[in-house]
Amino acid sequence: MKNNGFFRKWAAITAVFALLLYSQPGVALQGGSSVLSLTAEEIQFIQEHPTINLGIDPEFIPYEFFDSDGIYKGIAADYLSLIAEKTGLVFEIARGLTWSQAYENAVERKLDALPCISKTAQRGKYFLFSDSYISFVRVIFVNKDNTTVNSFEDLNGKSVAVQRNSSHHSFLLDYPQIEPALFTNVEDALHAVGDGTQQAFIGNLATSNYLAKANGITNLRYIPISNQETQYLYFAVRNDWPQLVSIINKALASIDEESKMAINDRWISVEKSADYAWILRLILICSAVIALISVVSFFWIQKLRKEIHTRKKIQADLEKAKREADEANQFKTSFLTRMSHEIRTPLNGITGMAYLLRKTELTLTQKMYVDRITQSSSNMLGIINDILDFSKIEAGKVEIETASFSLDQVVQDVINIISFKIEEQKIALRLEKDPSVPNWFLGDAKRLEQILINLMNNAAKFTKEGEVSLKIRLMTKENDRYQINFAVKDTGIGMSEEQISKLFSPFIQGDISINRRFGGTGLGLSIVKNLVDLMGGDIQVFSTPGEGSTFIVQLTFPADTQKEAEYQNRVKGDQLKDIRTLVLDKNSASIGMIRNYLESFRMTCELTAAPLSALSMLQSANGQHAKPFDLLIVDYETPTENGFQFIKEIFSNPRIAHKPKVIMMLPMMREDLFDLLDEHHVDIGIGKPIVPSLLLNGILDIFQVKAVAASKTPEMTAEERTAFDKPYCVLVVEDNMTNQMIAKALLEQSGLTVMMAENGKVAVDLYMQNQKGIDLILMDLHMPVMNGYEAASEIRKISQTIPIVAMTADVVSDVKEKCDQHGIHHYLTKPFDPAHFIKTVHAVLQSASPAEPEAFRILNADVGIQNMGIGKDLYLAILNEYKTENSNTASRLQQAVKDGRFDDASSIVHKFKSSTGSIGAKPLYELSVLFQKALKEENLPAIEQMTDEFMQMLGTLFDEIQRLQNTSA
């Protein structure tokens, strides 16, 4: 009896224990019977607004979403159901909107409330928030193979995926060192991290984890964000309806804990129904397990100790292997950096001396030798750049920039660079651009140029006869976003299917024989593929052995609508439609494209391939019943005796009374012909192949009676180089004697005074002695005694405003970031192109000159709109709020500096700078970074100088915001 009583007591205790562990609460969603105590004002509000229009995030599982039948479900939906039951309000869900659209509609009060949203300072400008009703966790998702990101601090300097207009987007705006990559929905962002396009994603743990599993993205891991407070969700209500917030809060407060737990269990917990037979079985199993554990515990403890010891050893081995891999990678990077510097430095001497030599009196043969030296140096630099670019891509350090660019200028630059290769191969180059393709876009022009140069150089290298062509076609257009095809076709050796399959692998060139015959690193196409992928595009290859190859790159760019509108106004204005044009060109493809260009300019034209026919047409057009030709476009190579002789015949022919204006199309690599235009009655020369905007500019210049006889790419003239507003003095800090000589010669030829320093210590001493006389410092970074970084830091203690330009051959390491840290904000890479070198010096000196204050803009609205991922109307509203919020920043900061409260001043600047960078005021943001550093270091001379500069720049920014608001009103 005693034993039976003991067993019954033990069974009862065990049953209670098991029930406490495993039983689940019910899922009924009844909200209780409590009655809301509403004020007369709240009752009146419900009567006046019985229906509340809501915007939701349709993919915020499990908080709110539409199921496959289009039914609104989730935690927020259940709470809304209870609130509706208690208040009598009807909640109408807006359908067919993304979260970004729903958020913007709510900001503009097209919707009344958002039922499931976190609270941020940014959102507090537009909404009133209810009490919180559920919490969530914000985490970082990365690819499992990504070992570079293990904490939130590792995201500094990286691009991080985030859903546009989410709380996580607002959260990232407080960290300007992290670049947000905005996605419309979470799935796309998670896919981007999964396939390696993005390094990380920040989002809600529950939602993101659910969507990753639902979409089969299994190669992700998440990292908690340390020191993060718990995040809560609220109802956000338009800020002119405080009564609705009060009603919702009362309804939420009246919901009993049992109902809240039921909602939570329905969507987050795993449900289990009460099954007493199952519980009894569980009791028996637990008893057996307890008995088993009692018997074998000692054995397993010993085994676990051995396992722990083994795992510790494996972990130690893994950590050692990781250290060795990191050291090997660091050694590789260090080697590439050293190699780059050691090769680029003498290469700069070769290219610079060749440039200076070409400026002297040389025979034609000597000039040809100098050209070969320049071209060989360029080829060598191309090989180095291929290796370095591949290294950057491999390390994930290549970033795609967004800026306004002219597509025609990119194409012209590509033609200029590859023309030598085309001429060397003695093949033809053809360009066809669809007139419906705009000219001005937003994107990374340098990367597009790199893609096209690699493809066209490759095409020319493998083509011994025939031609290389570049065709640019418009595929689709959607909301000012243009999908464009760039097709590079050659008539070269072609490729087999096996060779195509290996084409984009690094260091591989089809087969060994190709490598021996044609040379190269085998990296060009691998770099092209990676860049195209980074730009969100696609590349295809079609090839037939012995017939040639075609590479088709498909990229999408948004148009720069403002600049494109200005360009189209010039193209489609009335000033060209009455100009009658005759085109003489024996090449049928070329003449056809010129006709397309002229017709897109709304010009009338007639075409001929025969010089005698052209003469006859010019004579006939001078009769009484025909309008004479206003413009003659002639190919230099079409007339047998050459174009100049043909033009001479026209101007000496008495039967052609009305002499047309003349544009001559000149062959590539014949710069000598440009010098002969004036003496042969040619108004302007344009290098082939013809780029549409250059042809348009030439025609406009001619008929506006503006003398133009320019070569293919406009370079800075001697007059422009010396067009400084005062005699500037430049301090050149360089330890290499050859580079000293080159820099000194180039600067003095441009009318500048030059001082030389062989190391950083001498430079600092010279600047201290001649502070008022030096206007610019060109600083090499690697020197004996004192390097460029140390010298710049010492000079910055003396002056925060003197422009310092880095001259370095080191392009692998994060040189730009390191330069910024030491007060060097301009950058020149060796070997530098002499014309680019002078243009950079000219631009820096002129921007630093107080003679041109109007040329300096603080605010870039396009960058601000892109940073925030919002529309222009909302951006203008934010600018207005920014002005209001910072209306007393200047006075508060001035007073803190005056009182010597530098910590307070630093806090003011810190709070100010992040929002300033977000709205697109980069110059003021950069000054704020330097100012905060000076305040922390209590650098009194720098603080005094930068306080005045900060106040002046802030005032200018407010003026620019006001002008932008006035023009948009």
mmCIF file of N, CA and C in Angstrom, residues 101-198:
data_model
loop_
_atom_site.group_PDB
_atom_site.id
_atom_site.type_symbol
_atom_site.label_atom_id
_atom_site.label_comp_id
_atom_site.label_asym_id
_atom_site.label_seq_id
_atom_site.Cartn_x
_atom_site.Cartn_y
_atom_site.Cartn_z
ATOM 1 N N GLN A 101 5.504 52.202 -51.338
ATOM 2 C CA GLN A 101 4.377 53.011 -51.817
ATOM 3 C C GLN A 101 3.386 53.297 -50.693
ATOM 4 N N ALA A 102 3.104 52.282 -49.866
ATOM 5 C CA ALA A 102 2.183 52.478 -48.751
ATOM 6 C C ALA A 102 2.725 53.531 -47.786
ATOM 7 N N TYR A 103 4.021 53.464 -47.494
ATOM 8 C CA TYR A 103 4.639 54.425 -46.573
ATOM 9 C C TYR A 103 4.546 55.849 -47.131
ATOM 10 N N GLU A 104 4.896 56.025 -48.403
ATOM 11 C CA GLU A 104 4.851 57.365 -49.004
ATOM 12 C C GLU A 104 3.424 57.895 -49.060
ATOM 13 N N ASN A 105 2.436 57.028 -49.349
ATOM 14 C CA ASN A 105 1.037 57.468 -49.350
ATOM 15 C C ASN A 105 0.604 57.908 -47.961
ATOM 16 N N ALA A 106 1.089 57.201 -46.929
ATOM 17 C CA ALA A 106 0.737 57.591 -45.560
ATOM 18 C C ALA A 106 1.384 58.926 -45.187
ATOM 19 N N VAL A 107 2.638 59.125 -45.616
ATOM 20 C CA VAL A 107 3.304 60.411 -45.366
ATOM 21 C C VAL A 107 2.518 61.551 -46.000
ATOM 22 N N GLU A 108 1.998 61.304 -47.208
ATOM 23 C CA GLU A 108 1.231 62.339 -47.928
ATOM 24 C C GLU A 108 -0.243 62.370 -47.521
ATOM 25 N N ARG A 109 -0.621 61.574 -46.485
ATOM 26 C CA ARG A 109 -1.975 61.510 -45.929
ATOM 27 C C ARG A 109 -3.008 61.003 -46.932
ATOM 28 N N LYS A 110 -2.548 60.241 -47.921
ATOM 29 C CA LYS A 110 -3.488 59.551 -48.792
ATOM 30 C C LYS A 110 -4.037 58.312 -48.069
ATOM 31 N N LEU A 111 -3.321 57.839 -47.051
ATOM 32 C CA LEU A 111 -3.766 56.776 -46.159
ATOM 33 C C LEU A 111 -3.755 57.321 -44.735
ATOM 34 N N ASP A 112 -4.596 56.738 -43.853
ATOM 35 C CA ASP A 112 -4.766 57.298 -42.508
ATOM 36 C C ASP A 112 -3.788 56.731 -41.496
ATOM 37 N N ALA A 113 -3.385 55.480 -41.674
ATOM 38 C CA ALA A 113 -2.556 54.859 -40.630
ATOM 39 C C ALA A 113 -1.796 53.667 -41.205
ATOM 40 N N LEU A 114 -0.721 53.285 -40.467
ATOM 41 C CA LEU A 114 0.067 52.100 -40.769
ATOM 42 C C LEU A 114 0.031 51.230 -39.519
ATOM 43 N N PRO A 115 -0.534 50.028 -39.582
ATOM 44 C CA PRO A 115 -0.790 49.262 -38.351
ATOM 45 C C PRO A 115 0.400 48.504 -37.802
ATOM 46 N N CYS A 116 1.493 48.431 -38.545
ATOM 47 C CA CYS A 116 2.584 47.557 -38.093
ATOM 48 C C CYS A 116 3.905 48.196 -38.475
ATOM 49 N N ILE A 117 4.424 49.085 -37.623
ATOM 50 C CA ILE A 117 5.590 49.892 -37.997
ATOM 51 C C ILE A 117 6.394 50.201 -36.747
ATOM 52 N N SER A 118 7.702 50.309 -36.887
ATOM 53 C CA SER A 118 8.540 50.692 -35.752
ATOM 54 C C SER A 118 8.671 52.207 -35.701
ATOM 55 N N LYS A 119 9.104 52.700 -34.552
ATOM 56 C CA LYS A 119 9.167 54.136 -34.326
ATOM 57 C C LYS A 119 10.591 54.631 -34.542
ATOM 58 N N THR A 120 10.763 55.666 -35.376
ATOM 59 C CA THR A 120 12.053 56.329 -35.555
ATOM 60 C C THR A 120 11.844 57.840 -35.492
ATOM 61 N N ALA A 121 12.937 58.565 -35.271
ATOM 62 C CA ALA A 121 12.838 60.031 -35.234
ATOM 63 C C ALA A 121 12.360 60.572 -36.575
ATOM 64 N N GLN A 122 12.818 59.951 -37.658
ATOM 65 C CA GLN A 122 12.420 60.389 -39.005
ATOM 66 C C GLN A 122 10.905 60.261 -39.159
ATOM 67 N N ARG A 123 10.351 59.111 -38.740
ATOM 68 C CA ARG A 123 8.921 58.883 -38.902
ATOM 69 C C ARG A 123 8.107 59.745 -37.937
ATOM 70 N N GLY A 124 8.726 60.127 -36.830
ATOM 71 C CA GLY A 124 8.036 60.967 -35.871
ATOM 72 C C GLY A 124 7.682 62.333 -36.411
ATOM 73 N N LYS A 125 8.278 62.715 -37.532
ATOM 74 C CA LYS A 125 7.947 64.000 -38.168
ATOM 75 C C LYS A 125 6.574 63.958 -38.841
ATOM 76 N N TYR A 126 6.111 62.733 -39.180
ATOM 77 C CA TYR A 126 4.891 62.614 -39.972
ATOM 78 C C TYR A 126 3.757 61.889 -39.236
ATOM 79 N N PHE A 127 4.079 61.114 -38.158
ATOM 80 C CA PHE A 127 3.060 60.267 -37.552
ATOM 81 C C PHE A 127 3.020 60.437 -36.032
ATOM 82 N N LEU A 128 1.854 60.088 -35.482
ATOM 83 C CA LEU A 128 1.703 59.875 -34.046
ATOM 84 C C LEU A 128 1.677 58.366 -33.819
ATOM 85 N N PHE A 129 2.269 57.902 -32.731
ATOM 86 C CA PHE A 129 2.407 56.473 -32.513
ATOM 87 C C PHE A 129 1.578 56.013 -31.308
ATOM 88 N N SER A 130 0.977 54.839 -31.448
ATOM 89 C CA SER A 130 0.239 54.219 -30.346
ATOM 90 C C SER A 130 1.227 53.602 -29.362
ATOM 91 N N ASP A 131 0.674 52.969 -28.302
ATOM 92 C CA ASP A 131 1.515 52.149 -27.437
ATOM 93 C C ASP A 131 1.991 50.939 -28.241
ATOM 94 N N SER A 132 3.149 50.401 -27.879
ATOM 95 C CA SER A 132 3.646 49.220 -28.600
ATOM 96 C C SER A 132 2.820 48.010 -28.241
ATOM 97 N N TYR A 133 2.719 47.047 -29.191
ATOM 98 C CA TYR A 133 1.937 45.858 -28.886
ATOM 99 C C TYR A 133 2.682 44.551 -29.201
ATOM 100 N N ILE A 134 3.891 44.638 -29.792
ATOM 101 C CA ILE A 134 4.702 43.430 -29.997
ATOM 102 C C ILE A 134 6.131 43.867 -30.264
ATOM 103 N N SER A 135 7.094 43.008 -30.018
ATOM 104 C CA SER A 135 8.507 43.339 -30.225
ATOM 105 C C SER A 135 9.097 42.475 -31.330
ATOM 106 N N PHE A 136 10.258 42.938 -31.853
ATOM 107 C CA PHE A 136 10.979 42.135 -32.839
ATOM 108 C C PHE A 136 12.473 42.383 -32.672
ATOM 109 N N VAL A 137 13.291 41.554 -33.333
ATOM 110 C CA VAL A 137 14.752 41.631 -33.208
ATOM 111 C C VAL A 137 15.349 42.004 -34.559
ATOM 112 N N ARG A 138 16.226 43.008 -34.581
ATOM 113 C CA ARG A 138 16.939 43.415 -35.803
ATOM 114 C C ARG A 138 18.301 42.707 -35.838
ATOM 115 N N VAL A 139 18.617 42.037 -36.963
ATOM 116 C CA VAL A 139 19.868 41.280 -37.071
ATOM 117 C C VAL A 139 20.513 41.525 -38.437
ATOM 118 N N ILE A 140 21.740 41.023 -38.583
ATOM 119 C CA ILE A 140 22.477 41.074 -39.857
ATOM 120 C C ILE A 140 22.452 39.673 -40.462
ATOM 121 N N PHE A 141 22.093 39.570 -41.751
ATOM 122 C CA PHE A 141 22.190 38.305 -42.473
ATOM 123 C C PHE A 141 23.368 38.378 -43.439
ATOM 124 N N VAL A 142 24.215 37.357 -43.440
ATOM 125 C CA VAL A 142 25.346 37.284 -44.367
ATOM 126 C C VAL A 142 25.387 35.885 -44.976
ATOM 127 N N ASN A 143 26.126 35.766 -46.074
ATOM 128 C CA ASN A 143 26.364 34.463 -46.683
ATOM 129 C C ASN A 143 27.234 33.629 -45.741
ATOM 130 N N LYS A 144 26.948 32.328 -45.658
ATOM 131 C CA LYS A 144 27.719 31.463 -44.761
ATOM 132 C C LYS A 144 29.205 31.448 -45.113
ATOM 133 N N ASP A 145 29.520 31.699 -46.390
ATOM 134 C CA ASP A 145 30.927 31.689 -46.814
ATOM 135 C C ASP A 145 31.629 33.008 -46.502
ATOM 136 N N ASN A 146 30.882 34.011 -46.082
ATOM 137 C CA ASN A 146 31.454 35.332 -45.817
ATOM 138 C C ASN A 146 32.094 35.337 -44.432
ATOM 139 N N THR A 147 33.418 35.446 -44.401
ATOM 140 C CA THR A 147 34.138 35.466 -43.117
ATOM 141 C C THR A 147 34.583 36.865 -42.721
ATOM 142 N N THR A 148 34.280 37.861 -43.559
ATOM 143 C CA THR A 148 34.744 39.229 -43.281
ATOM 144 C C THR A 148 33.786 40.004 -42.395
ATOM 145 N N VAL A 149 32.539 39.527 -42.277
ATOM 146 C CA VAL A 149 31.541 40.232 -41.463
ATOM 147 C C VAL A 149 31.141 39.327 -40.300
ATOM 148 N N ASN A 150 31.508 39.764 -39.082
ATOM 149 C CA ASN A 150 31.161 39.001 -37.889
ATOM 150 C C ASN A 150 30.532 39.877 -36.816
ATOM 151 N N SER A 151 30.415 41.179 -37.106
ATOM 152 C CA SER A 151 29.786 42.103 -36.164
ATOM 153 C C SER A 151 29.300 43.309 -36.945
ATOM 154 N N PHE A 152 28.521 44.141 -36.275
ATOM 155 C CA PHE A 152 27.998 45.343 -36.937
ATOM 156 C C PHE A 152 29.139 46.271 -37.353
ATOM 157 N N GLU A 153 30.218 46.323 -36.568
ATOM 158 C CA GLU A 153 31.348 47.215 -36.886
ATOM 159 C C GLU A 153 32.031 46.802 -38.194
ATOM 160 N N ASP A 154 31.931 45.529 -38.574
ATOM 161 C CA ASP A 154 32.572 45.059 -39.811
ATOM 162 C C ASP A 154 31.874 45.590 -41.060
ATOM 163 N N LEU A 155 30.698 46.220 -40.900
ATOM 164 C CA LEU A 155 29.963 46.756 -42.064
ATOM 165 C C LEU A 155 30.477 48.123 -42.495
ATOM 166 N N ASN A 156 31.354 48.733 -41.698
ATOM 167 C CA ASN A 156 31.872 50.058 -42.050
ATOM 168 C C ASN A 156 32.566 50.021 -43.404
ATOM 169 N N GLY A 157 32.206 50.972 -44.265
ATOM 170 C CA GLY A 157 32.815 51.048 -45.591
ATOM 171 C C GLY A 157 32.222 50.087 -46.597
ATOM 172 N N LYS A 158 31.191 49.333 -46.201
ATOM 173 C CA LYS A 158 30.599 48.343 -47.115
ATOM 174 C C LYS A 158 29.205 48.781 -47.545
ATOM 175 N N SER A 159 28.751 48.173 -48.629
ATOM 176 C CA SER A 159 27.382 48.358 -49.099
ATOM 177 C C SER A 159 26.518 47.284 -48.461
ATOM 178 N N VAL A 160 25.406 47.695 -47.811
ATOM 179 C CA VAL A 160 24.562 46.767 -47.056
ATOM 180 C C VAL A 160 23.143 46.831 -47.612
ATOM 181 N N ALA A 161 22.578 45.666 -47.946
ATOM 182 C CA ALA A 161 21.216 45.595 -48.478
ATOM 183 C C ALA A 161 20.210 45.886 -47.368
ATOM 184 N N VAL A 162 19.141 46.612 -47.736
ATOM 185 C CA VAL A 162 18.093 46.940 -46.781
ATOM 186 C C VAL A 162 16.822 47.261 -47.559
ATOM 187 N N GLN A 163 15.655 46.982 -46.972
ATOM 188 C CA GLN A 163 14.399 47.297 -47.655
ATOM 189 C C GLN A 163 14.138 48.787 -47.602
ATOM 190 N N ARG A 164 13.821 49.379 -48.760
ATOM 191 C CA ARG A 164 13.569 50.825 -48.862
ATOM 192 C C ARG A 164 12.409 51.232 -47.956
ATOM 193 N N ASN A 165 12.590 52.361 -47.223
ATOM 194 C CA ASN A 165 11.574 52.973 -46.361
ATOM 195 C C ASN A 165 11.214 52.104 -45.155
ATOM 196 N N SER A 166 12.012 51.072 -44.860
ATOM 197 C CA SER A 166 11.791 50.287 -43.650
ATOM 198 C C SER A 166 12.471 50.974 -42.472
ATOM 199 N N SER A 167 12.183 50.511 -41.251
ATOM 200 C CA SER A 167 12.846 51.080 -40.078
ATOM 201 C C SER A 167 14.342 50.794 -40.128
ATOM 202 N N HIS A 168 14.712 49.669 -40.753
ATOM 203 C CA HIS A 168 16.129 49.328 -40.863
ATOM 204 C C HIS A 168 16.848 50.316 -41.792
ATOM 205 N N HIS A 169 16.145 50.796 -42.824
ATOM 206 C CA HIS A 169 16.681 51.857 -43.705
ATOM 207 C C HIS A 169 16.942 53.118 -42.890
ATOM 208 N N SER A 170 15.949 53.534 -42.077
ATOM 209 C CA SER A 170 16.131 54.720 -41.226
ATOM 210 C C SER A 170 17.275 54.506 -40.246
ATOM 211 N N PHE A 171 17.369 53.290 -39.695
ATOM 212 C CA PHE A 171 18.438 52.950 -38.749
ATOM 213 C C PHE A 171 19.816 53.157 -39.388
ATOM 214 N N LEU A 172 19.994 52.730 -40.648
ATOM 215 C CA LEU A 172 21.296 52.839 -41.314
ATOM 216 C C LEU A 172 21.668 54.287 -41.624
ATOM 217 N N LEU A 173 20.668 55.191 -41.737
ATOM 218 C CA LEU A 173 20.984 56.589 -42.043
ATOM 219 C C LEU A 173 21.808 57.240 -40.940
ATOM 220 N N ASP A 174 21.774 56.648 -39.729
ATOM 221 C CA ASP A 174 22.586 57.191 -38.631
ATOM 222 C C ASP A 174 24.042 56.738 -38.720
ATOM 223 N N TYR A 175 24.370 55.909 -39.707
ATOM 224 C CA TYR A 175 25.728 55.392 -39.866
ATOM 225 C C TYR A 175 26.211 55.719 -41.285
ATOM 226 N N PRO A 176 26.664 56.978 -41.512
ATOM 227 C CA PRO A 176 27.060 57.378 -42.879
ATOM 228 C C PRO A 176 28.226 56.588 -43.431
ATOM 229 N N GLN A 177 28.981 55.879 -42.564
ATOM 230 C CA GLN A 177 30.096 55.064 -43.065
ATOM 231 C C GLN A 177 29.617 53.778 -43.731
ATOM 232 N N ILE A 178 28.308 53.480 -43.601
ATOM 233 C CA ILE A 178 27.719 52.308 -44.244
ATOM 234 C C ILE A 178 26.841 52.787 -45.394
ATOM 235 N N GLU A 179 27.029 52.194 -46.574
ATOM 236 C CA GLU A 179 26.293 52.605 -47.770
ATOM 237 C C GLU A 179 25.069 51.700 -47.941
ATOM 238 N N PRO A 180 23.810 52.237 -47.790
ATOM 239 C CA PRO A 180 22.630 51.374 -47.971
ATOM 240 C C PRO A 180 22.423 51.026 -49.446
ATOM 241 N N ALA A 181 22.194 49.734 -49.730
ATOM 242 C CA ALA A 181 21.783 49.291 -51.060
ATOM 243 C C ALA A 181 20.291 48.976 -50.962
ATOM 244 N N LEU A 182 19.457 49.806 -51.574
ATOM 245 C CA LEU A 182 18.020 49.769 -51.326
ATOM 246 C C LEU A 182 17.319 48.749 -52.226
ATOM 247 N N PHE A 183 16.459 47.921 -51.605
ATOM 248 C CA PHE A 183 15.674 46.927 -52.332
ATOM 249 C C PHE A 183 14.193 47.160 -52.040
ATOM 250 N N THR A 184 13.345 46.861 -53.040
ATOM 251 C CA THR A 184 11.908 47.047 -52.872
ATOM 252 C C THR A 184 11.332 46.032 -51.905
ATOM 253 N N ASN A 185 11.830 44.776 -51.932
ATOM 254 C CA ASN A 185 11.312 43.769 -51.010
ATOM 255 C C ASN A 185 12.453 42.965 -50.407
ATOM 256 N N VAL A 186 12.104 42.250 -49.323
ATOM 257 C CA VAL A 186 13.108 41.519 -48.542
ATOM 258 C C VAL A 186 13.656 40.332 -49.327
ATOM 259 N N GLU A 187 12.772 39.640 -50.122
ATOM 260 C CA GLU A 187 13.246 38.455 -50.850
ATOM 261 C C GLU A 187 14.406 38.790 -51.775
ATOM 262 N N ASP A 188 14.257 39.905 -52.531
ATOM 263 C CA ASP A 188 15.328 40.277 -53.453
ATOM 264 C C ASP A 188 16.626 40.558 -52.705
ATOM 265 N N ALA A 189 16.504 41.225 -51.556
ATOM 266 C CA ALA A 189 17.704 41.530 -50.768
ATOM 267 C C ALA A 189 18.366 40.252 -50.266
ATOM 268 N N LEU A 190 17.564 39.292 -49.787
ATOM 269 C CA LEU A 190 18.126 38.024 -49.295
ATOM 270 C C LEU A 190 18.764 37.228 -50.431
ATOM 271 N N HIS A 191 18.129 37.227 -51.609
ATOM 272 C CA HIS A 191 18.727 36.557 -52.769
ATOM 273 C C HIS A 191 20.077 37.188 -53.108
ATOM 274 N N ALA A 192 20.152 38.536 -53.019
ATOM 275 C CA ALA A 192 21.399 39.233 -53.349
ATOM 276 C C ALA A 192 22.523 38.823 -52.406
ATOM 277 N N VAL A 193 22.194 38.627 -51.114
ATOM 278 C CA VAL A 193 23.211 38.164 -50.158
ATOM 279 C C VAL A 193 23.546 36.701 -50.427
ATOM 280 N N GLY A 194 22.531 35.911 -50.752
ATOM 281 C CA GLY A 194 22.752 34.491 -51.010
ATOM 282 C C GLY A 194 23.657 34.230 -52.200
ATOM 283 N N ASP A 195 23.476 35.043 -53.284
ATOM 284 C CA ASP A 195 24.318 34.813 -54.467
ATOM 285 C C ASP A 195 25.602 35.638 -54.470
ATOM 286 N N GLY A 196 25.857 36.379 -53.376
ATOM 287 C CA GLY A 196 27.127 37.108 -53.248
ATOM 288 C C GLY A 196 27.128 38.482 -53.867
ATOM 289 N N THR A 197 25.986 38.923 -54.449
ATOM 290 C CA THR A 197 25.930 40.274 -55.027
ATOM 291 C C THR A 197 26.061 41.338 -53.949
ATOM 292 N N GLN A 198 25.456 41.092 -52.773
ATOM 293 C CA GLN A 198 25.584 41.989 -51.624
ATOM 294 C C GLN A 198 26.251 41.232 -50.481
#
